[in-house]
Tab-separated table of C-alpha atoms in Angstrom:
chain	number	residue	atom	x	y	z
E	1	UNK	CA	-4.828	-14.444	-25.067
E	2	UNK	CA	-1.919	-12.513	-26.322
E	3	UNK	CA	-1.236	-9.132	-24.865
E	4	UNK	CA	-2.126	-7.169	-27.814
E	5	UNK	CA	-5.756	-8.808	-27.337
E	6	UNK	CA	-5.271	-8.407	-23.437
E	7	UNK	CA	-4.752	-4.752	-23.537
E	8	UNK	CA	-7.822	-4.355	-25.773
E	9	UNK	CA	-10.174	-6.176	-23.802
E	10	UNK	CA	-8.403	-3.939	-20.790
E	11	UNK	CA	-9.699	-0.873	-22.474
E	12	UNK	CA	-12.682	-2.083	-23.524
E	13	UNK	CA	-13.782	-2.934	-19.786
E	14	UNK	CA	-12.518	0.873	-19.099
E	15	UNK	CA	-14.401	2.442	-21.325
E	16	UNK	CA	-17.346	0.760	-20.815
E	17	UNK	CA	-17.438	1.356	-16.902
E	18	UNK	CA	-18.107	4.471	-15.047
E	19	UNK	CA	-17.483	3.452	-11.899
E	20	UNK	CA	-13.937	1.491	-11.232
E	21	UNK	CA	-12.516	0.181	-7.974
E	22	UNK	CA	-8.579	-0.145	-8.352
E	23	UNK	CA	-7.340	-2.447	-5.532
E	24	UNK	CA	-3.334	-2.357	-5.045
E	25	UNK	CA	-0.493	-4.010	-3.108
E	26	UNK	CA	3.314	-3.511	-3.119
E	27	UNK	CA	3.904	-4.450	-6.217
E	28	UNK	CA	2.697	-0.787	-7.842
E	29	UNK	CA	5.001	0.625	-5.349
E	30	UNK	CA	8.272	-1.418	-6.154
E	31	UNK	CA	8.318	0.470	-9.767
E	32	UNK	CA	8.675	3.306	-7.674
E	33	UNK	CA	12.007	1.989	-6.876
E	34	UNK	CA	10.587	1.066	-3.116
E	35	UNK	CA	11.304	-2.451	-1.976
E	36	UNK	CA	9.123	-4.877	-0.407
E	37	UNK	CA	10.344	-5.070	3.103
E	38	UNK	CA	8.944	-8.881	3.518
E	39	UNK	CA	11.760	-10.049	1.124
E	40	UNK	CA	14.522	-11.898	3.091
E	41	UNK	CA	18.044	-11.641	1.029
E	42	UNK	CA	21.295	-13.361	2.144
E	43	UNK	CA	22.558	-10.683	3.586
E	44	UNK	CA	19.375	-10.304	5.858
E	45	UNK	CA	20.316	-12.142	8.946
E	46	UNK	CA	23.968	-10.187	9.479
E	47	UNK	CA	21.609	-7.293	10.336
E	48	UNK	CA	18.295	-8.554	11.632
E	49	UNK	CA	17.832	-11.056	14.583
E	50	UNK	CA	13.759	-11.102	13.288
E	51	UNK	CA	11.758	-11.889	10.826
E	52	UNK	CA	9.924	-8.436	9.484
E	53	UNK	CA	7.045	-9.380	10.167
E	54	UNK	CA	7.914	-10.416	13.943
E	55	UNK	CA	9.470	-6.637	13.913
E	56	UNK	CA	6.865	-4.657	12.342
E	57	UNK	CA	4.114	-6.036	15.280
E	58	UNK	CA	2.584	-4.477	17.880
E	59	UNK	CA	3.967	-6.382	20.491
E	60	UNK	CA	7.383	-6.031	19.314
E	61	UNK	CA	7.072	-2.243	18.606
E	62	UNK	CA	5.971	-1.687	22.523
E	63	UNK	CA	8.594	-4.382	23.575
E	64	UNK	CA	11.589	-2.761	21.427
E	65	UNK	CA	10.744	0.050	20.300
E	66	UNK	CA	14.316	0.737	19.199
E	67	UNK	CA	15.003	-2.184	17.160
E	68	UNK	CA	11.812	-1.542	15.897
E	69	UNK	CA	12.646	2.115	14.177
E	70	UNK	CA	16.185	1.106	13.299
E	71	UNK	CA	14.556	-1.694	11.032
E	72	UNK	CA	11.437	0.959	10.169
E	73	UNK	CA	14.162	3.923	9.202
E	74	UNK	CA	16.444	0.966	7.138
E	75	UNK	CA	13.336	-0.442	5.374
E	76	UNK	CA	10.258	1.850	5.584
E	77	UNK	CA	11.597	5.145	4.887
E	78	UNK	CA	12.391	5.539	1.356
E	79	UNK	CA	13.786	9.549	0.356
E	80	UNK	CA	13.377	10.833	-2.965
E	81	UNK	CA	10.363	8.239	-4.254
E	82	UNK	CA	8.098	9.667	-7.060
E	83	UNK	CA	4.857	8.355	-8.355
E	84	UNK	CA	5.487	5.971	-11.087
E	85	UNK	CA	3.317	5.661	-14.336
E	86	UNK	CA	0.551	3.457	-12.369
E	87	UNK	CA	-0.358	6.062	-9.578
E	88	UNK	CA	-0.352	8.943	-12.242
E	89	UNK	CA	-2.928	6.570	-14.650
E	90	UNK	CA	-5.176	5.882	-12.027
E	91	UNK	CA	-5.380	9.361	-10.803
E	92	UNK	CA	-5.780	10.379	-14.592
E	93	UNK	CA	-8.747	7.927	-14.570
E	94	UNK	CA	-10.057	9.311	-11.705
E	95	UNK	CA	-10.134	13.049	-12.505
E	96	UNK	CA	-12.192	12.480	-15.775
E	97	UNK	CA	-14.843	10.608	-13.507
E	98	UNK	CA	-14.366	6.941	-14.652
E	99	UNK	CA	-12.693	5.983	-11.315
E	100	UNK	CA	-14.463	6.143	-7.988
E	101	UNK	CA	-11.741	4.602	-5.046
E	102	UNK	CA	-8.331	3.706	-5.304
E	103	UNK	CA	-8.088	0.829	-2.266
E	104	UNK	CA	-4.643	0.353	-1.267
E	105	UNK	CA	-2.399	-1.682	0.793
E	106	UNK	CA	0.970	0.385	0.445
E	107	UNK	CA	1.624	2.918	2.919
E	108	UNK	CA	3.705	5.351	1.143
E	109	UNK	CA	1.221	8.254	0.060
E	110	UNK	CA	2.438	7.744	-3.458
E	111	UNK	CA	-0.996	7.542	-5.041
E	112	UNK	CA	-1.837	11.042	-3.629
E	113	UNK	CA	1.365	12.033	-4.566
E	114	UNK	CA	-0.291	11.509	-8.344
E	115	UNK	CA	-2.975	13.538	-7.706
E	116	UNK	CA	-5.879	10.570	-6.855
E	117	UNK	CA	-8.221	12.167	-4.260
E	118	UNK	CA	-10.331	9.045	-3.157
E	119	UNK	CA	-7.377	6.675	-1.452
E	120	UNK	CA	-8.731	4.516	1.062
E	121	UNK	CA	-5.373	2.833	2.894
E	122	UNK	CA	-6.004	-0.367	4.900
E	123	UNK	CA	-2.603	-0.216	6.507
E	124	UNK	CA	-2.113	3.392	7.027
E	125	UNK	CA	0.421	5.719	6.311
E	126	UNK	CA	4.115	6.318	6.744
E	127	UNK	CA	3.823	10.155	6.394
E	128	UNK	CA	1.063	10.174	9.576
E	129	UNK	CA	2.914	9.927	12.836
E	130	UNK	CA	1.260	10.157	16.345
E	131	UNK	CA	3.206	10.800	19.883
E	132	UNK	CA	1.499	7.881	22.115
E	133	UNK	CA	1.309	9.762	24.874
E	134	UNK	CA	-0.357	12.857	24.319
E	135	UNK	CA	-1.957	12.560	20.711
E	136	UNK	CA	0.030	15.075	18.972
E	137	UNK	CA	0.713	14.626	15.030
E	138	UNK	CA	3.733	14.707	13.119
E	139	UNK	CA	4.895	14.313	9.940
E	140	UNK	CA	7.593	11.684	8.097
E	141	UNK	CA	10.727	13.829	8.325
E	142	UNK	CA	10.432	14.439	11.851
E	143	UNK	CA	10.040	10.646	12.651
E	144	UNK	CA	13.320	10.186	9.714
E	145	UNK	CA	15.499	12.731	11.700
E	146	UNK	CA	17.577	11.314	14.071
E	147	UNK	CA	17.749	14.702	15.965
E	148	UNK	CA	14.136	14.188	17.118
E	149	UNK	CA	15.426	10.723	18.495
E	150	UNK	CA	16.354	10.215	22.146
E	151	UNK	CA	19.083	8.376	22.823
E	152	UNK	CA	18.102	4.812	22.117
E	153	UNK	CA	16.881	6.617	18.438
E	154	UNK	CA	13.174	6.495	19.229
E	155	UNK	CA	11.044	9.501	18.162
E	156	UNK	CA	9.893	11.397	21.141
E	157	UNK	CA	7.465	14.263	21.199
E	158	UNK	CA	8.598	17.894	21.394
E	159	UNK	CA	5.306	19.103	23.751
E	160	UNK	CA	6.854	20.870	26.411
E	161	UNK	CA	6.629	18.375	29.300
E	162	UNK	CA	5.066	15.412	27.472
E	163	UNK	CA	8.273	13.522	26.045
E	164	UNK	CA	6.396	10.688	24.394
E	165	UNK	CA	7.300	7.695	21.784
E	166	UNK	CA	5.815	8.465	18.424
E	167	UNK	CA	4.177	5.928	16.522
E	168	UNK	CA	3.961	5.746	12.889
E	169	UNK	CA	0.354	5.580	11.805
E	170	UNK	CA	0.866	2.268	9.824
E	171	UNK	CA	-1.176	-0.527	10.639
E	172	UNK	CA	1.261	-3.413	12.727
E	173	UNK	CA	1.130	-7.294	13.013
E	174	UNK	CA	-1.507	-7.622	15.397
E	175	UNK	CA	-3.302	-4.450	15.102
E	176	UNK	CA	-7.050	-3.936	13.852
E	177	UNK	CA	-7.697	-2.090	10.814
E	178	UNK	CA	-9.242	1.414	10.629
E	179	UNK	CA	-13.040	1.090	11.195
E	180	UNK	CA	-13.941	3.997	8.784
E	181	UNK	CA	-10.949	2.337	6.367
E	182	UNK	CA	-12.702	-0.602	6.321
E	183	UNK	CA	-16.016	0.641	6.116
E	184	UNK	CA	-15.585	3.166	2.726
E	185	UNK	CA	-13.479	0.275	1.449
E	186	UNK	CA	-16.330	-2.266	1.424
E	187	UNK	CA	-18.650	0.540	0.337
E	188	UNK	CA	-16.848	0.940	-2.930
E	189	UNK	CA	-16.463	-2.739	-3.483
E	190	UNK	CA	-19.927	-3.046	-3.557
E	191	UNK	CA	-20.508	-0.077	-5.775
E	192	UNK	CA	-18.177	-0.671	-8.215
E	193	UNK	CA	-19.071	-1.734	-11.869
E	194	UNK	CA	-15.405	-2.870	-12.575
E	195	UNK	CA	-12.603	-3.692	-9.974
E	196	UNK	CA	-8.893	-3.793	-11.153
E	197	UNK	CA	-6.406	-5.648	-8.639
E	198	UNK	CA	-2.698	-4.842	-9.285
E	199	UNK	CA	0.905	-5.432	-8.087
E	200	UNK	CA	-0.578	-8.099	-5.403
E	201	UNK	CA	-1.006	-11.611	-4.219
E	202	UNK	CA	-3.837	-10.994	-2.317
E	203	UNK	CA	-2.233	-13.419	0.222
E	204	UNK	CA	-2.480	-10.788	3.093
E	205	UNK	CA	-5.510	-11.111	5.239
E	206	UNK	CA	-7.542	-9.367	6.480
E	207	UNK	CA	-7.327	-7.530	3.041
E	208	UNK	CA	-7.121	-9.805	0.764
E	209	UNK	CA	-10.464	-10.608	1.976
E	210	UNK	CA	-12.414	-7.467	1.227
E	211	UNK	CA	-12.344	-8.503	-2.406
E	212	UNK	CA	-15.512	-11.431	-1.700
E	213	UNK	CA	-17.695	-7.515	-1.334
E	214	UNK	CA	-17.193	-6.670	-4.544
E	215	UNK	CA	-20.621	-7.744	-6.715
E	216	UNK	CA	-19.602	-6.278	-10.253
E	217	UNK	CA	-19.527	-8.505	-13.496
E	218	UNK	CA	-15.930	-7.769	-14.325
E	219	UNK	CA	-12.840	-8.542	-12.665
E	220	UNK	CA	-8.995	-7.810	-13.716
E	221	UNK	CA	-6.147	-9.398	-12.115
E	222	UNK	CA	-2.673	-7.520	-13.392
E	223	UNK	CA	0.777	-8.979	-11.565
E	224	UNK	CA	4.123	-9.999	-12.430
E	225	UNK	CA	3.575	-13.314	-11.364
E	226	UNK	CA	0.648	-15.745	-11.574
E	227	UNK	CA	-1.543	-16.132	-8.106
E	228	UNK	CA	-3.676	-18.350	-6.747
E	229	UNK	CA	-6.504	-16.012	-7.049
E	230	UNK	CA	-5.952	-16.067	-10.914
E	231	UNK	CA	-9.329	-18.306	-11.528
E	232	UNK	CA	-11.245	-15.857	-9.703
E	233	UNK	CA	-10.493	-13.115	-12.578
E	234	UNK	CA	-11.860	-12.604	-15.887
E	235	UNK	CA	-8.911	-10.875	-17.496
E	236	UNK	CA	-5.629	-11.970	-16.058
E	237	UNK	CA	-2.831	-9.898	-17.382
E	238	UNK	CA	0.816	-11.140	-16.142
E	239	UNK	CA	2.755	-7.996	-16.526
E	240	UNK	CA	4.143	-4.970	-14.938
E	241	UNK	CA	1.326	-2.943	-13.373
E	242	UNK	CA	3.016	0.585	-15.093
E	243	UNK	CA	3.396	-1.092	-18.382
E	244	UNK	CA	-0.480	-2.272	-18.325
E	245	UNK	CA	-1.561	0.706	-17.384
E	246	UNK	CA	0.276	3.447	-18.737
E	247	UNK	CA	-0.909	1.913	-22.335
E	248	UNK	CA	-4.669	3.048	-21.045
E	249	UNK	CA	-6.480	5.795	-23.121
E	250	UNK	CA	-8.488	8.254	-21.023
E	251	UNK	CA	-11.609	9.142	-23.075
């Protein structure tokens, strides 16, 4: 199918549902400029004596807590990131009713940055920071500013007498997912009438699983690159995720 005939059979689906699931990984965020922090370049090993994903665990974060933010601050915090044509389509499609959940496995906030409402996020949120100790919340810049470091640079709470590491509210190697996450997340899969995956793999688990709850007839697979979940899909569309879906009419 050429892509002329892919992106009308793209808007067809749209317009025809009323009730669309869009399911996203990093690869709607990297048009935003932000990289994916699980790619390993030559340079890489002058810097890090881990793997990221042996760095962005759990057991690690407890263990070495600063190694752990000077990698997070280096790879995790991005400044000046906007919402790219993706986020602001899907929110479009959203406020005129025609999509219900926007289920996402990026953590940088940029899809409410567009203006969607309903953003379920499996593995948190870099802009939701909580001191371990005592509970209290803070936000991204406090966590990116060094000044709120202690010595070693780890975070520490401000609360008068409490003096506690802060830990970003992003879901770690080894950690559960949110219960409630999870829960609306499956609830929309099931209710959907049309789910769109974009800008993933779906080679991380447990996500990648959720997509087995979704019981709709339709099923679009949009990414750069071809994946082994490609048979699975209906409408396979290898492309940029913006591209795709900034050519989508809003009736």
């Amino acid at each position: 199918m050429e892509s002329r005939e892919q992106a009308q059979r793209l808007q067809q689906l749209i317009d025809e549902s009323g009730r669309i699931v869009f399911f996203g990984g990093a690869g709607v965020s990297t048009e935003s400029g932000i990289p994916d922090f699980r790619s390993v370049d030559g340079l890489y090993h002058q810097e890090w004596d881990y793997p990221p994903e042996t760095i962005l665990s759990a057991d690690f974060f407890h263990a070495n807590p600063t190694e752990f933010y000077r990698f997070y601050r280096a790879k995790l915090i991005v400044s000046g990131i906007k919402p790219n044509v993706a986020h602001k389509k899907l929110a479009e499609l959203e406020a005129a009713g025609k999509l219900s959940a926007v289920i996402t496995q990026n953590i940088d906030g940029l899809h409410q940055a567009a203006g969607s409402k309903t953003v379920w996020e499996l593995h948190g949120s870099t802009l939701r920071n909580t001191c371990t100790k005592c509970g209290m919340k803070y936000d991204l810049d406090y966590v990116a500013d060094m000044k709120h470091a202690n010595v070693k640079g780890i975070p520490v709470c401000s609360k008068p007498g409490c003096g506690g590491i802060i830990k970003p509210d992003v879901v770690l190697y080894g950690e559960g997912l949110d219960d409630e996450t999870v829960s609306q997340t499956i609830k929309a899969l099931q209710s959907a009438d049309l789910l769109i995956i974009g800008g993933t793999s779906l080679t991380v688990y447990p996500a990648a699983g959720f997509i087995s709850a979704y019981q709709g007839e339709h099923l679009v697979l949009i990414n750069r690159d071809p994946t082994e979940s490609d048979g699975i899909a209906d409408l396979v569309i290898h492309d940029s995720i913006g591209k795709v879906l900034g050519q989508v009419k809003v009736n």
